[in-house]
Coordinates of C-alpha atoms and ligand atoms in Angstrom, one line a residue:
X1099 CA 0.0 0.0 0.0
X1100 CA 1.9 3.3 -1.2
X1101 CA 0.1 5.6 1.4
X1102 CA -0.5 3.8 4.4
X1103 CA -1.9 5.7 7.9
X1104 CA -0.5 3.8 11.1
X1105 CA -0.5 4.6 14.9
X1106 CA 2.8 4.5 16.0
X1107 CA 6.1 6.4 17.7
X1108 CA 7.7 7.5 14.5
X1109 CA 11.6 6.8 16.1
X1110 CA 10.7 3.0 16.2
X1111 CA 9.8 3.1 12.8
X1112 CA 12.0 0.9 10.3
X1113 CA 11.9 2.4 7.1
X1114 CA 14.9 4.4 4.9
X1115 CA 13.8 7.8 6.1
X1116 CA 12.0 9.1 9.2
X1117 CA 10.7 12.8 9.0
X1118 CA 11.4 15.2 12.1
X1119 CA 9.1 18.5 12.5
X1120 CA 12.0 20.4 13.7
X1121 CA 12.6 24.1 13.8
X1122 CA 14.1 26.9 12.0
X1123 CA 17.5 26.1 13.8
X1124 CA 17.6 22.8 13.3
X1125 CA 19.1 22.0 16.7
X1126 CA 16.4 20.4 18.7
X1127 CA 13.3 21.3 21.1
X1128 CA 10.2 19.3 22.4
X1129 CA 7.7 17.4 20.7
X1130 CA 8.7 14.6 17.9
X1131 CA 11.8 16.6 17.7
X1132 CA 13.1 16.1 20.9
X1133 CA 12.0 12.2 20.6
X1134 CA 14.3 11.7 17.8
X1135 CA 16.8 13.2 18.6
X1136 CA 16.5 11.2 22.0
X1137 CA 16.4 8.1 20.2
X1138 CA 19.3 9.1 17.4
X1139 CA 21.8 10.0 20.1
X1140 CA 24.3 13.2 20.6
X1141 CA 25.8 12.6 16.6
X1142 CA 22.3 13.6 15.4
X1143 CA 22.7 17.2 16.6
X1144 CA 26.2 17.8 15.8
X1145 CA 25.5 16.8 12.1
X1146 CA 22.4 19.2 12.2
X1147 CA 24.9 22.5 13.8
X1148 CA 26.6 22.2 10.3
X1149 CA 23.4 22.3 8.7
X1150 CA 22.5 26.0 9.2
X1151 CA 19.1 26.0 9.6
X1152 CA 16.7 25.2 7.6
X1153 CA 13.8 27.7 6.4
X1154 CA 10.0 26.9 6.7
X1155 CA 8.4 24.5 4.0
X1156 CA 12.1 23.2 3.4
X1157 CA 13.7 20.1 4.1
X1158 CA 17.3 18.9 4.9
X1159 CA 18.7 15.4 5.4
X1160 CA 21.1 13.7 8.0
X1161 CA 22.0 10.4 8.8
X1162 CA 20.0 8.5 11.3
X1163 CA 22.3 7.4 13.7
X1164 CA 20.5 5.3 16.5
X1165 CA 17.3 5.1 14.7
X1166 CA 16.3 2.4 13.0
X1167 CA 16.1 4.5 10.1
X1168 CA 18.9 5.3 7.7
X1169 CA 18.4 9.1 7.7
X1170 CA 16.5 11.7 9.6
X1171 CA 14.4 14.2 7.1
X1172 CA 14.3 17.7 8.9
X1173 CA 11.5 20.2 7.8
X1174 CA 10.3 22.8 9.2
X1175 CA 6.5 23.5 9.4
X1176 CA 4.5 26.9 9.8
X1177 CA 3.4 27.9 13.0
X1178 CA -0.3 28.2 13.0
X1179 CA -1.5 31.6 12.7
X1180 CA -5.1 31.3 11.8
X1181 CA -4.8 30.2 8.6
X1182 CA -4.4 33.4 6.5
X1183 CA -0.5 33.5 6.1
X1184 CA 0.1 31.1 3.7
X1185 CA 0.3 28.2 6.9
X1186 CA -1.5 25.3 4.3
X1187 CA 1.2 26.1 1.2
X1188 CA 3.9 25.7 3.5
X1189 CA 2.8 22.8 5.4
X1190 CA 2.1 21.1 1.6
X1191 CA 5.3 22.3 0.3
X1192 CA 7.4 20.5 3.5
X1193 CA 5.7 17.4 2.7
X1194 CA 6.6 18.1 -1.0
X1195 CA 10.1 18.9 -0.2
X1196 CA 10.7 15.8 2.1
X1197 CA 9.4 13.5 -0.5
X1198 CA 11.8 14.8 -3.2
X1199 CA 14.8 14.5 -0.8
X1200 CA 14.2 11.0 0.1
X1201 CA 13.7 9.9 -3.5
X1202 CA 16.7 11.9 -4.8
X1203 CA 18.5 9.6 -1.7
X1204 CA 17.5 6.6 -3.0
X1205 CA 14.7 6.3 -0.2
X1206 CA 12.1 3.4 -0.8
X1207 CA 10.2 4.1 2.2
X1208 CA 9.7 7.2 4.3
X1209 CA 7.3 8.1 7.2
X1210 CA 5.9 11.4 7.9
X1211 CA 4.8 12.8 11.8
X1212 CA 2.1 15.1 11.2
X1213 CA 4.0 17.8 11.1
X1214 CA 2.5 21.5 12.8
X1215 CA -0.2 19.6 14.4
X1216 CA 1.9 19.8 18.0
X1217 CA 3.0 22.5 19.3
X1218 CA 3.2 24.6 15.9
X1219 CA -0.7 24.7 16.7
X1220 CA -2.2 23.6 13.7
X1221 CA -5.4 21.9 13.5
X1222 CA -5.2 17.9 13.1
X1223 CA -7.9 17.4 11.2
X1224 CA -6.8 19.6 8.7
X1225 CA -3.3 19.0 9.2
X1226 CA -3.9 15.5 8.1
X1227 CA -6.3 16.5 5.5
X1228 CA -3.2 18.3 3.6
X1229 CA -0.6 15.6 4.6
X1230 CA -2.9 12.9 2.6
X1231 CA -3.3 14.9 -0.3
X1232 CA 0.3 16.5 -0.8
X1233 CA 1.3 12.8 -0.5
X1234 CA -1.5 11.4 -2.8
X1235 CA -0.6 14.0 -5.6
X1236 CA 3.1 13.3 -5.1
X1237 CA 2.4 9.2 -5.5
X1238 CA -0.1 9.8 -8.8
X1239 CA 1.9 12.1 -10.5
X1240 CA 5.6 11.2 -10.3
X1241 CA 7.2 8.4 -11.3
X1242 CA 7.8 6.6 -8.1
X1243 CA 7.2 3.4 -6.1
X1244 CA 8.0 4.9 -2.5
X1245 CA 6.4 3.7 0.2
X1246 CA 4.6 6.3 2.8
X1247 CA 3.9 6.1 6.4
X1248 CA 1.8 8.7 8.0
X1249 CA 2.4 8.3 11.1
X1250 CA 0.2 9.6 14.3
X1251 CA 1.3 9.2 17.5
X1252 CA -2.2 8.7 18.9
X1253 CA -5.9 7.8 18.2
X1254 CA -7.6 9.9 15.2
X1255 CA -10.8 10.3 17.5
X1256 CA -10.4 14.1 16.4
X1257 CA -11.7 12.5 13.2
X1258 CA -14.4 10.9 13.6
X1259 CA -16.1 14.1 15.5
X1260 CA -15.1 16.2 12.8
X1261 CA -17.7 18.3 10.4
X1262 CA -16.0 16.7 7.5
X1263 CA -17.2 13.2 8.5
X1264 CA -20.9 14.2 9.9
X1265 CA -22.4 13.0 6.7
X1266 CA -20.8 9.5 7.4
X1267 CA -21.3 9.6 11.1
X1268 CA -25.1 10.1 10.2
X1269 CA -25.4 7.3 8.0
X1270 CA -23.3 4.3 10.6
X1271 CA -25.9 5.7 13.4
X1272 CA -28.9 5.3 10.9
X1273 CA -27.7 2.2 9.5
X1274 CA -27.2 1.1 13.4
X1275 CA -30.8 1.8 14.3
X1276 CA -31.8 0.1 11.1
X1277 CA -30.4 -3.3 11.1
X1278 CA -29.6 -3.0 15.3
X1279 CA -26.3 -3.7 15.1
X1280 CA -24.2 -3.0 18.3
X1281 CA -22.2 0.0 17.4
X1282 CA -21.7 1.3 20.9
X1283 CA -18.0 1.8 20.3
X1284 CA -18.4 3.7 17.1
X1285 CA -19.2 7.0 18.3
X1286 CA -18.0 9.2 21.0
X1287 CA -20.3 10.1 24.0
X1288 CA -19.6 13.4 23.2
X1289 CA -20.6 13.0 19.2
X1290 CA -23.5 11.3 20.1
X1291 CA -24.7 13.9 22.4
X1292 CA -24.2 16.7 19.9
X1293 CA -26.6 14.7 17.2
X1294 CA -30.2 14.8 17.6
X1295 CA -31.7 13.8 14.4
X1296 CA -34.5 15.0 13.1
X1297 CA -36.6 12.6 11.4
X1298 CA -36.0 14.3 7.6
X1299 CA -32.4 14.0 7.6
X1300 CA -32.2 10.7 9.0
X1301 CA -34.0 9.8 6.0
X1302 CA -31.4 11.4 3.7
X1303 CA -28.9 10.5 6.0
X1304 CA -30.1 6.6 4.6
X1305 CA -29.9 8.2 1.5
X1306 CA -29.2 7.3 -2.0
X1307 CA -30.5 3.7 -0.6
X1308 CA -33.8 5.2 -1.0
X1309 CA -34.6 6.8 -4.7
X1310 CA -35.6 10.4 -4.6
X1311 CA -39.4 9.9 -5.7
X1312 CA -39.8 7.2 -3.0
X1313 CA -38.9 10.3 0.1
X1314 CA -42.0 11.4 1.7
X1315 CA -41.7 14.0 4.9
X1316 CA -43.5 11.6 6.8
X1317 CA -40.9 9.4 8.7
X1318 CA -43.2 6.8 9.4
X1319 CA -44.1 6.4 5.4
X1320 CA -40.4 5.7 4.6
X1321 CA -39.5 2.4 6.3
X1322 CA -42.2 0.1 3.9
X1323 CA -41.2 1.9 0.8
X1324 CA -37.5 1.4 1.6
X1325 CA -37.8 -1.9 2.6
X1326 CA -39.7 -2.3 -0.5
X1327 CA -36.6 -0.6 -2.8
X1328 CA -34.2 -3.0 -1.1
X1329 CA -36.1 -5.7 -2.1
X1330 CA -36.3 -4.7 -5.6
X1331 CA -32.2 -4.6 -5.7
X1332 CA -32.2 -7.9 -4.2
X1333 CA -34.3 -9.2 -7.0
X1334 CA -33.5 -12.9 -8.4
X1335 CA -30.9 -12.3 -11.2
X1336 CA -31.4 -14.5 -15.1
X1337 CA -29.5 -17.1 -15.1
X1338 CA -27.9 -16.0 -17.7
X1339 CA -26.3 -13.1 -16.1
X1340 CA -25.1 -15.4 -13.4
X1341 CA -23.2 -18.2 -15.6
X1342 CA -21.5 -15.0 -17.5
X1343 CA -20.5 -13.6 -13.8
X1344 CA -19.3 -16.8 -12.9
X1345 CA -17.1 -17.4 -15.8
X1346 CA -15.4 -14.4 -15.3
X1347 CA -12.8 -14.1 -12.3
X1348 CA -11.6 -11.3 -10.0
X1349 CA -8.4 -11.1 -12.1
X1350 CA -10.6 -11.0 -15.3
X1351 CA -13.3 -8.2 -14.1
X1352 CA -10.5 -6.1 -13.3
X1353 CA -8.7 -6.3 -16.7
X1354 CA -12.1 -5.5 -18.4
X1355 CA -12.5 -2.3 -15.5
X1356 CA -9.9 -0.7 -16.6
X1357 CA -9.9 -1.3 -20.4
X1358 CA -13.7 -0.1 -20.0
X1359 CA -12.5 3.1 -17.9
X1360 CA -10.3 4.3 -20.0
X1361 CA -7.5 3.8 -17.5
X1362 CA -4.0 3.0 -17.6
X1363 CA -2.5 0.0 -15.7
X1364 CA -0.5 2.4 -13.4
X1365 CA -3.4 5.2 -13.2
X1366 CA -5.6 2.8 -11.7
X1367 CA -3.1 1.2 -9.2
X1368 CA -1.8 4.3 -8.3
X1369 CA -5.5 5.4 -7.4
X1370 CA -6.3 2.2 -5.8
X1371 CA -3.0 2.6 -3.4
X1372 CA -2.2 -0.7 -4.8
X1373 CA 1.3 -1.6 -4.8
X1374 CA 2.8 -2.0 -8.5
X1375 CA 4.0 -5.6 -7.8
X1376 CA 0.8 -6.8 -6.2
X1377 CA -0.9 -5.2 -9.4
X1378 CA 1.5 -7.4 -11.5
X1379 CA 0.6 -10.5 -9.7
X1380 CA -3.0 -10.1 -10.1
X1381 CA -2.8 -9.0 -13.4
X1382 CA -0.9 -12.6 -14.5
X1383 CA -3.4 -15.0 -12.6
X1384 CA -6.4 -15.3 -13.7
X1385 CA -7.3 -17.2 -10.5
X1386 CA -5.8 -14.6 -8.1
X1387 CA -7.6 -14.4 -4.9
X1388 CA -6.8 -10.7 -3.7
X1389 CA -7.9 -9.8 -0.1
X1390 CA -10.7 -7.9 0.7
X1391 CA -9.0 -4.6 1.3
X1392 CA -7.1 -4.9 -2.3
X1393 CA -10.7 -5.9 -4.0
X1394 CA -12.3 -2.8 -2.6
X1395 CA -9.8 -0.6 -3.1
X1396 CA -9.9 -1.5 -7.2
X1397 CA -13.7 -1.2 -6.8
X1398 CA -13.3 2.3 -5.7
X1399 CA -10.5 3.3 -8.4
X1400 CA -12.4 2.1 -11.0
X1401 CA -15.5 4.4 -9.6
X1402 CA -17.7 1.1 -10.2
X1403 CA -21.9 1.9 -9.0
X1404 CA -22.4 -0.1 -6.1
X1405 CA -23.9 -2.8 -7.4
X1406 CA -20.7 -3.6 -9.8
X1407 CA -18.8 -2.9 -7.0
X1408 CA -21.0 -6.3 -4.8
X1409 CA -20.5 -7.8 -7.9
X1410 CA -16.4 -7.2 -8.3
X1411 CA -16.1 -8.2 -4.1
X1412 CA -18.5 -11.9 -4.9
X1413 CA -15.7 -12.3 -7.5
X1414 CA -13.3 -12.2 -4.8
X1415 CA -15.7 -14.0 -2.2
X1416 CA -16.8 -11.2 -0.1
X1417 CA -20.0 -9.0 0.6
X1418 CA -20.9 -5.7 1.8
X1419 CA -22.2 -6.2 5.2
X1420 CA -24.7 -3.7 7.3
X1421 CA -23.2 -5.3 10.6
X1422 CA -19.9 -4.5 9.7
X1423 CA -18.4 -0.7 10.3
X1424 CA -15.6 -1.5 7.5
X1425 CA -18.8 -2.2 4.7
X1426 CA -20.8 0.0 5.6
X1427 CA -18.2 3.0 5.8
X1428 CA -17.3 1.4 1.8
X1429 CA -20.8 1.5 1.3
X1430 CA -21.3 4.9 2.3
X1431 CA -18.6 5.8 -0.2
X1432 CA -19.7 4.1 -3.2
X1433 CA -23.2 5.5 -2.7
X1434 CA -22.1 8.9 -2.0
X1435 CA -19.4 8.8 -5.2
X1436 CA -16.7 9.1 -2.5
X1437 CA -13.7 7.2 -5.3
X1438 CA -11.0 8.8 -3.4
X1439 CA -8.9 6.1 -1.5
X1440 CA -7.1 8.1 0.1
X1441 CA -10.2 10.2 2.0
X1442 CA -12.1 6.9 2.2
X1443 CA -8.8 5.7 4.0
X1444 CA -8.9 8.8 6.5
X1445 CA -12.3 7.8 7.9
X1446 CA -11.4 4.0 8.0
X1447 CA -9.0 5.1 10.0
X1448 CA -10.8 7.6 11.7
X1449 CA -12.9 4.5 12.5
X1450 CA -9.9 2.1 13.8
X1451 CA -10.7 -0.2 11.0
X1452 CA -8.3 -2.2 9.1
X1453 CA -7.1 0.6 5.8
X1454 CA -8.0 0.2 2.0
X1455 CA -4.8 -0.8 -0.7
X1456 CA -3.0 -3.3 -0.5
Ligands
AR6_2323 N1 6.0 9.8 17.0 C1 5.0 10.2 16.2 N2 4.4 11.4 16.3 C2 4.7 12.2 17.4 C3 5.7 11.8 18.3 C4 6.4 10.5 18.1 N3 7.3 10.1 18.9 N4 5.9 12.8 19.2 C5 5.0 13.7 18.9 N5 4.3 13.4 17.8 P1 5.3 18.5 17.3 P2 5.2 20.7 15.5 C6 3.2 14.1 17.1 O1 4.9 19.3 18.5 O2 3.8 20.9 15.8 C7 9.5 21.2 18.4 O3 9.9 21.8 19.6 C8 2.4 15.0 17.8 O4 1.3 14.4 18.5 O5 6.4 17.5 17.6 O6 5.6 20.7 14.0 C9 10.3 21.6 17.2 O7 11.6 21.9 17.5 C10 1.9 15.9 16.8 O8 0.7 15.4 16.2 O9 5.8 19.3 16.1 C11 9.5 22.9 16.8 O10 9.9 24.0 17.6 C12 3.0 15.9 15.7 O11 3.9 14.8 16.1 C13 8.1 22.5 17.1 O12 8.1 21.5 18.1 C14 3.8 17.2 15.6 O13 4.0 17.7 16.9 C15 7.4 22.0 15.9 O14 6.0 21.8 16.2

């Protein structure tokens, strides 16, 4: 998986290059910073004095010492100041920066603190939002096979309270009430207190499950008709279409995909977070059994409707399940048009659930 979100302390992690969110001086302070340079021992910091600093949204490298890491990246992030001086161009540009000086180092893996979001001030949520797409951008557009760690020190819970997510939150509660599945850990106490529902956007909260014509204000008139739509998707398919389905494998769905999308091999592994080897192996067995996370992640890439999607993941030998928080957050995002692995793999995470790629 190219981009992969992990909880973790960053100085145990063993990978070519570890990022520090250090300072302009480059000679140590608190935070992640102090950690590694705890962890590297004294020959970190006297390598950095000959540095001379380092300016904000740029990146300098050093060996890593102790660290199980080969080097140390050291950029410096912007302070947060509101927002309004520039802070989200020069957080992007040190993920930017970082990225090209581990690749120019010959770096096949590298993981990333989230840097500013300490005691730089700046917001997680959209700290992470901008560390996930300045690395997505950098993976889909140049030519590289470097693996990425985001690493977070603790639980995303900041997540899954967040605005950005409310639209999903709505849907796991109304799916919960729905099909009574135990979801008590899902939400917060204090998101949960801070959603009172009203009955009308519950209903759109359940959403594109329901067609538009079928919505009636009354909440009461929407259970029979909806139960009545599910139904109709569940309908008995010809036999026909099932031999054909059944004669066609995983491996052979996917070919046909991307031929059918318009995509190149590389566009859609790149989009899928697939790693290009795993894509090779697929691609040369028919008969390939990918794992769930790899099956949905091509379903998503490929922007396949839901029902191709069921139909991609049966190839494989899985469902979409409503008592599952993993399907029914893919669920949400196939129904919703959300193709974007990467954002799909922020609330999975957001969710502690295992992370889409493979
Ligand atoms: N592993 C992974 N993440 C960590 C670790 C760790 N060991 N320790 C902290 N974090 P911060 P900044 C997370 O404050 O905001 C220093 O004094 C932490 O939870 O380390 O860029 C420098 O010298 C947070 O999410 O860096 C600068 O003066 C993230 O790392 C200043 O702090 C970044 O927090 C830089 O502030």
């Amino acid at each position: 998986m190219p981009l992969q979100i992990v909880r973790n302390d960053i100085t145990k992690m063993e990978v070519d290059a570890i990022v520090n969110a250090a300072n302009n001086s480059l000679l140590g302070g608190g935070g992640v910073d102090g950690a590694i340079h705890r962890a590297a021992g004294p020959e970190l910091l006297a390598e950095c004095r000959l540095l001379e600093g380092c300016e904000t949204g740029q990146a300098k490298i050093t060996k890593g010492y102790q660290l199980p890491a080969k080097y140390v990246i050291h950029t410096v992030g912007p302070l947060w100041n509101g927002g309004t001086k520039g802070e989200a161009e020069l957080l992007a540009s040190c993920y930017e920066n970082s990225l090209r000086l581990a690749v120019v180092n010959g770096c096949e893996s590298i993981a990333f603190p989230l840097i500013s979001s300490g005691i730089y001030g700046y917001p997680k949520e959209e700290a992470l939002e901008i560390a996930v797409s300045t690395i997505r951008s950098f993976l889909l557009f140049e030519d590289t096979d470097i693996m990425v760690y985001l690493v977070l020190l603790h639980r995303a819970e900041f997540l899954r309270d967040s605005e950005r997510f409310a639209e999903l939150r709505r849907y796991i509660e109304d799916m919960d009430r729905m099909t009574n599945i135990s979801t008590v850990n899902i939400m917060s106490e204090a998101a949960r207190a801070s959603q009172k529902l009203e009955p009308k956007r519950r209903m759109f909260g359940i959403g594109s499950l329901i067609s538009a014509k079928a919505l009636k204000a009354d909440e009461s008139a929407a259970m029979p008709l909806m139960d009545a739509e599910m139904e109709e998707a569940a309908a008995p398919q010809s036999l026909e279409s099932i031999l054909k389905q059944m004669d066609e494998t995983f491996s052979q769905m996917l070919k046909r995909k991307i031929d059918e999308s318009g995509m190149t091999d590389p566009e859609c592994y790149r989009k899928a977070n697939i790693d290009r080897r795993l894509f090779s192996k697929i691609r040369s067995d028919d008969h390939y059994r990918p794992k769930k996370v790899t099956a949905v992640a091509f379903a998503l890439a490929l922007e396949l409707s839901l029902d191709e999607a069921r139909e991609m993941l049966m190839k494989a030998g899985y469902a979409l399940s409503h008592s599952s928080v993993f399907d029914l957050i893919v669920e949400y995002c196939i129904i919703h048009e959300k193709y974007n692995v990467y954002e799909v793999n922020e609330m999975l995470f957001a969710y502690d659930q295992v992370l889409i790629g493979g």
